[in-house]
Coordinates of C-alpha atoms in Angstrom, one line a residue:
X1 CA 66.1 21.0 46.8
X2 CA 69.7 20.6 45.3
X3 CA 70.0 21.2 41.8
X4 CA 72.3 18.6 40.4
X5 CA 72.9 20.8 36.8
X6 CA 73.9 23.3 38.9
X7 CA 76.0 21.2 41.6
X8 CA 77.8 19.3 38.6
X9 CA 78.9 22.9 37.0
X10 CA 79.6 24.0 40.4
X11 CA 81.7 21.3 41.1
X12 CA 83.4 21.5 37.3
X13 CA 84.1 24.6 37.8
X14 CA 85.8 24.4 41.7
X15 CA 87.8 21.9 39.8
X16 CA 89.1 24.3 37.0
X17 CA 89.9 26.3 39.2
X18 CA 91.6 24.1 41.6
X19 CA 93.9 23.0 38.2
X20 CA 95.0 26.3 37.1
X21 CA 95.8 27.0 41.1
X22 CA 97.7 23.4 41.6
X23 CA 99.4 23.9 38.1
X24 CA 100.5 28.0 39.3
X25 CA 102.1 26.2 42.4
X26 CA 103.6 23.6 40.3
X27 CA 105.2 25.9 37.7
X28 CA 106.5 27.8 41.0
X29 CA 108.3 24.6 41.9
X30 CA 110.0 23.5 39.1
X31 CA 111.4 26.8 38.5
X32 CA 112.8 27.4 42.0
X33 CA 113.4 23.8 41.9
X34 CA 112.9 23.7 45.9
X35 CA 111.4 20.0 46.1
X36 CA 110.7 18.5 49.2
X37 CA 107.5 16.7 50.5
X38 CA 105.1 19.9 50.9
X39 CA 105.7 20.2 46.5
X40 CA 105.3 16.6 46.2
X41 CA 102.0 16.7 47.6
X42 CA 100.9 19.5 45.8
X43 CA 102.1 18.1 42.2
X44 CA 100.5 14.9 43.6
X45 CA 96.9 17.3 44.6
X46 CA 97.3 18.5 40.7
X47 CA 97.6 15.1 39.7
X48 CA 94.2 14.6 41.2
X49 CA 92.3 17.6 40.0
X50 CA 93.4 16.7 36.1
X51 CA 91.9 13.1 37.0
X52 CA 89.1 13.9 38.1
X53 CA 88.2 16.9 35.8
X54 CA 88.9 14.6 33.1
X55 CA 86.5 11.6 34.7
X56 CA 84.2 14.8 35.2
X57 CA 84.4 15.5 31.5
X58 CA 84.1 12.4 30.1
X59 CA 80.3 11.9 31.4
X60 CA 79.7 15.4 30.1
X61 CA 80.7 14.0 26.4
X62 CA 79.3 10.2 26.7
X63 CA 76.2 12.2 27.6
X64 CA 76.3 14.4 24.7
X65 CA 76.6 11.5 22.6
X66 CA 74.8 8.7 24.4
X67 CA 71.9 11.0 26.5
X68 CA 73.6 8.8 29.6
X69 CA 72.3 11.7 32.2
X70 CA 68.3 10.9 31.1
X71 CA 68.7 6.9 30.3
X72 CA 70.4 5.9 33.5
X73 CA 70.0 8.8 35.9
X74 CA 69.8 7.2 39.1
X75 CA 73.1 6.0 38.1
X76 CA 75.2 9.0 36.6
X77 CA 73.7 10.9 40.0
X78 CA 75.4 8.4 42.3
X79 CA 78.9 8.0 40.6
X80 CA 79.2 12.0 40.1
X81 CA 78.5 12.3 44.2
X82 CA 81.3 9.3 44.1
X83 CA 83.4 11.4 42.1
X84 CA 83.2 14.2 44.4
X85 CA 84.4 12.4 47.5
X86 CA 86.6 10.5 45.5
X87 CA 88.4 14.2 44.8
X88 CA 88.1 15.0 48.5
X89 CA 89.5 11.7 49.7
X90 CA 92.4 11.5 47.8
X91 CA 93.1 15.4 48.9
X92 CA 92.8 13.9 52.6
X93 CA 94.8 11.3 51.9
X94 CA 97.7 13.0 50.1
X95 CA 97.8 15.8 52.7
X96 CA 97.4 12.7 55.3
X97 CA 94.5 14.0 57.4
X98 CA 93.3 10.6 57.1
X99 CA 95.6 7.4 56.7
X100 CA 96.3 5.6 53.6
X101 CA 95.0 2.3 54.5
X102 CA 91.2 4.6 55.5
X103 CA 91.7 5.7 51.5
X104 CA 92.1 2.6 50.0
X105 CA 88.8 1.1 52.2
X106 CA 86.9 3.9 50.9
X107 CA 87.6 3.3 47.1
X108 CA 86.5 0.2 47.7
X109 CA 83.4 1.3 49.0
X110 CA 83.0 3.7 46.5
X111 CA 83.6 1.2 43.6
X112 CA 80.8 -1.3 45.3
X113 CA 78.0 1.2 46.4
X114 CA 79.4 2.7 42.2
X115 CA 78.4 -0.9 40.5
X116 CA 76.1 -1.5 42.7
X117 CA 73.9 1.5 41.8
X118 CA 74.4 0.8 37.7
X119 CA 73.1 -3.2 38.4
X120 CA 69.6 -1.2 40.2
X121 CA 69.6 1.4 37.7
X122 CA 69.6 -1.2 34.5
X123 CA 66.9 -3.7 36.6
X124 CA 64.9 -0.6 37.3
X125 CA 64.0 -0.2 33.0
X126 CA 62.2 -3.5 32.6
X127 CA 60.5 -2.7 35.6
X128 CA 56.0 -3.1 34.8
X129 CA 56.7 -4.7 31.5
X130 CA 55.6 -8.0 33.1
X131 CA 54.5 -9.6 36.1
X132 CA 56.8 -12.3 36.5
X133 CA 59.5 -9.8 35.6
X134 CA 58.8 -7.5 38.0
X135 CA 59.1 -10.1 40.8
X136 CA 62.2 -11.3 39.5
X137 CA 63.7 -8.0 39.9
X138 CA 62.6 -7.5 42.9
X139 CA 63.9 -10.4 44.1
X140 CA 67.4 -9.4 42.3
X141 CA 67.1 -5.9 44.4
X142 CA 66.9 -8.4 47.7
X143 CA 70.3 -10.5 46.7
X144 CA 72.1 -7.4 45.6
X145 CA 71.8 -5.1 48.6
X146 CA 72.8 -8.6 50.6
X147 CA 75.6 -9.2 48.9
X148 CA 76.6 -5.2 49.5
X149 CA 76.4 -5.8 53.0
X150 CA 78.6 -9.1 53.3
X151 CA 81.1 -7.3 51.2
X152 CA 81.4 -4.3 53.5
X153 CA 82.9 -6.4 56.3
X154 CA 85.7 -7.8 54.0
X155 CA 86.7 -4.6 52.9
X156 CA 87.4 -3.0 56.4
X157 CA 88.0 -6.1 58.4
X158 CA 91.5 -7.1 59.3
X159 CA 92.1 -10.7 58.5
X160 CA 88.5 -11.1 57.2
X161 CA 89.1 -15.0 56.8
X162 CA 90.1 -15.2 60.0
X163 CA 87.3 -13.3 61.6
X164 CA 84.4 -14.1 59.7
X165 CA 85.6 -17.6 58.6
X166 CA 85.6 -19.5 54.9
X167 CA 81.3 -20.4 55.6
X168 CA 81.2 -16.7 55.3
X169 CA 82.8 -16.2 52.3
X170 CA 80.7 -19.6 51.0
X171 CA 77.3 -17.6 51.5
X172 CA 78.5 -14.7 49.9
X173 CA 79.6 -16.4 47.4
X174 CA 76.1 -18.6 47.0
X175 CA 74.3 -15.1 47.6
X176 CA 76.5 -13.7 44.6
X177 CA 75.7 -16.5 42.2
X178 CA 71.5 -15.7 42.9
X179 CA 72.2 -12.5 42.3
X180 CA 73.7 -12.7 39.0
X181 CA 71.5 -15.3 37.6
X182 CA 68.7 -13.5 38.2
X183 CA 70.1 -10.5 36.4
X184 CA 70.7 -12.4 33.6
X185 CA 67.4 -13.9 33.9
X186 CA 66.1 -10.5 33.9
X187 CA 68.0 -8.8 30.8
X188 CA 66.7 -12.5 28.9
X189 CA 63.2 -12.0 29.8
X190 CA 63.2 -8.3 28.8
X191 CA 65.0 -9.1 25.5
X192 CA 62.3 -11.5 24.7
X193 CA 59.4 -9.0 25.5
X194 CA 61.5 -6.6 23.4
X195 CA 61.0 -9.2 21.0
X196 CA 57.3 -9.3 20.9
X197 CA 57.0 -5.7 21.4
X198 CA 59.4 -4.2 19.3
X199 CA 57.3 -0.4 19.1
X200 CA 58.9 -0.9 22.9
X201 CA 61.0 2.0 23.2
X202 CA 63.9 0.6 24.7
X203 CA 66.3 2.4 27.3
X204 CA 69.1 0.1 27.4
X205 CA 70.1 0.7 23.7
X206 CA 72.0 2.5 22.7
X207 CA 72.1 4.3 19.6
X208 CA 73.9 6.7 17.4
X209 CA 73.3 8.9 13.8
X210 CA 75.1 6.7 10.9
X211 CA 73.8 9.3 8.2
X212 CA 77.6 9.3 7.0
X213 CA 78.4 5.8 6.9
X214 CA 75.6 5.0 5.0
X215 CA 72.4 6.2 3.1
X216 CA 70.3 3.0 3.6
X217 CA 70.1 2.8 7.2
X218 CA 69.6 5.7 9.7
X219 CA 70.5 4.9 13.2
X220 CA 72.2 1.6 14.2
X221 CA 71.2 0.0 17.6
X222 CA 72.3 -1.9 20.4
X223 CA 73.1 -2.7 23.7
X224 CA 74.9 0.4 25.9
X225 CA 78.5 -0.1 26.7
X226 CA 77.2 -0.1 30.4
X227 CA 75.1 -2.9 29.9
X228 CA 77.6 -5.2 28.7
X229 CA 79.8 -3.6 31.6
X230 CA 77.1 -4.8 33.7
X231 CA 77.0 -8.6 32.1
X232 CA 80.7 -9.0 31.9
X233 CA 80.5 -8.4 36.1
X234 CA 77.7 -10.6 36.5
X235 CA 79.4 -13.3 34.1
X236 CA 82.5 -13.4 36.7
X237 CA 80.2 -13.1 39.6
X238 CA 78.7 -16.1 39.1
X239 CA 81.6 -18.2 37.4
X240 CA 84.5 -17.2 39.7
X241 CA 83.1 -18.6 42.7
X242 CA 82.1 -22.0 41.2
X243 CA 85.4 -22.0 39.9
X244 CA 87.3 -21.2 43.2
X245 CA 85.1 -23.2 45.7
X246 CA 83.2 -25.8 43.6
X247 CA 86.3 -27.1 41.2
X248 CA 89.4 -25.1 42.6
X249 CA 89.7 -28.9 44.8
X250 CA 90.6 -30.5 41.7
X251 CA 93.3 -28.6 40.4

C-alpha cells in the first residue's frame, strides 16, 4: 500500500532537486549566453519546478495552519496526484512529446476531476447526521458525476456545439443547476443541524488561535476558505446558465 506521507516527501524532494538542477543549467546559460530553443525550454522546465514546488508548499503550510490533510483528505490526496501530473504534463509539453492543444485538454481535466473531488469531499462531512440529508447528498453525488461526464466531451471535442448540438449544452446546463441547488440545500440543512447540535464538532470550520488578539475570546470560527470556494462555484453554476439561456433572449 502507497504511503502518501512518504510519496508527498518523495515527490517534494524529486522537485528540489529537479530546481537546483534546472537553476545549475540556467545559470550555465546566461553566463555563456548561448540561447536558442533547447535553453528556452529548460528555463521554461525551471519555471515549472519553482511552480509547482511552491503549489507543493503551500498545502504543506495551509495544513500546518488549517489541519487541511485530516479535514478534507479525500480532497488534498486527489489535487497532490493532480499536481504531480500536472509537473509531468507540462515537462511533456515543453519538451513537446505531447502537443500543446493535448496539454491544455488535460488541465482542463485536471481542474474538473480537481473541483469535482473538493464538492464530494465537503458533501461527504454531513454525511449520517440526518436522513433526509443523507439522501439529498446522495442524490447531489448522482448530478455531480453527470455533469463530469457531459463536460468531458466539451473539453476534447472539436467544435463541441456543432457535434453535440445547443440541447446538449441545455441538459448540462439543467443537470448543473440540480447539482448546485442541492449543494446548497445541503450546506443549509447541515448549518441548521449545526444549529440544534452545536456540541457537533464541525469539519467545515475552520479555526485558528486568537490568544494575541485578544484575552476574552480563544479561537474564532468559521467557514473554511474552501467552502466558500466551493459556494462561490456553485453560486455561478446555477446563475450563469439561467442567465445565458433563460434571459440572455432579452438582452
Amino acid at each position: 500500500m502507497i504511503n502518501l506521507a512518504e510519496f508527498k516527501k518523495f515527490f517534494l524532494f524529486n522537485l528540489i532537486g529537479g530546481l537546483v538542477i534546472s537553476a545549475l543549467v540556467a545559470v550555465v546559460t546566461v553566463l555563456i549566453g548561448a540561447f536558442n530553443e533547447v535553453t528556452a525550454r529548460v528555463l521554461f522546465t525551471l519555471l515549472m519546478v519553482i511552480i509547482h514546488s511552491l503549489v507543493s508548499l503551500a498545502f504543506i503550510w495551509d495544513n500546518e495552519k488549517q489541519n487541511t490533510f485530516e479535514r478534507l483528505a479525500f480532497f488534498t490526496n486527489v489535487l497532490f496526484f493532480i499536481i504531480v501530473l500536472s509537473f509531468v504534463t507540462s515537462i511533456l509539453g515543453i519538451w513537446k512529446v505531447i502537443p500543446l492543444e493535448i496539454v491544455w485538454h488535460l488541465y482542463q481535466t485536471y481542474f474538473v476531476i480537481g473541483f469535482a473531488s473538493l464538492h464530494g469531499d465537503i458533501l461527504s462531512k454531513a454525511l449520517n447526521k440526518e436522513n433526509y440529508i443523507d439522501i439529498i447528498i446522495y442524490l447531489n453525488y448522482v448530478f455531480m458525476v453527470i455533469v463530469v461526464l457531459m463536460l468531458l466531451p466539451l473539453i476534447y471535442l472539436d467544435n463541441a456545439m456543432k457535434v453535440l448540438g445547443e440541447i446538449y449544452y441545455r441538459i448540462l446546463a439543467a443537470m448543473g443547476i440540480i447539482d448546485g441547488t442541492l449543494s446548497i440545500l445541503t450546506i443549509i440543512f447541515y448549518k441548521l443541524f449545526l444549529h440544534k447540535h452545536p456540541k457537533t464538532e464541525n469539519p467545515l470550520e475552520n479555526s485558528w488561535n486568537q490568544e494575541q488578539k485578544t484575552a476574552k475570546t480563544e479561537k474564532k470560527r468559521g467557514l473554511s476558505i474552501w467552502v466558500w470556494i466551493l459556494i462561490i462555484y456553485l453560486i455561478i453554476q446555477i446563475l450563469f446558465p439561467l442567465v445565458f439561456f433563460g434571459f440572455g433572449r432579452f438582452f
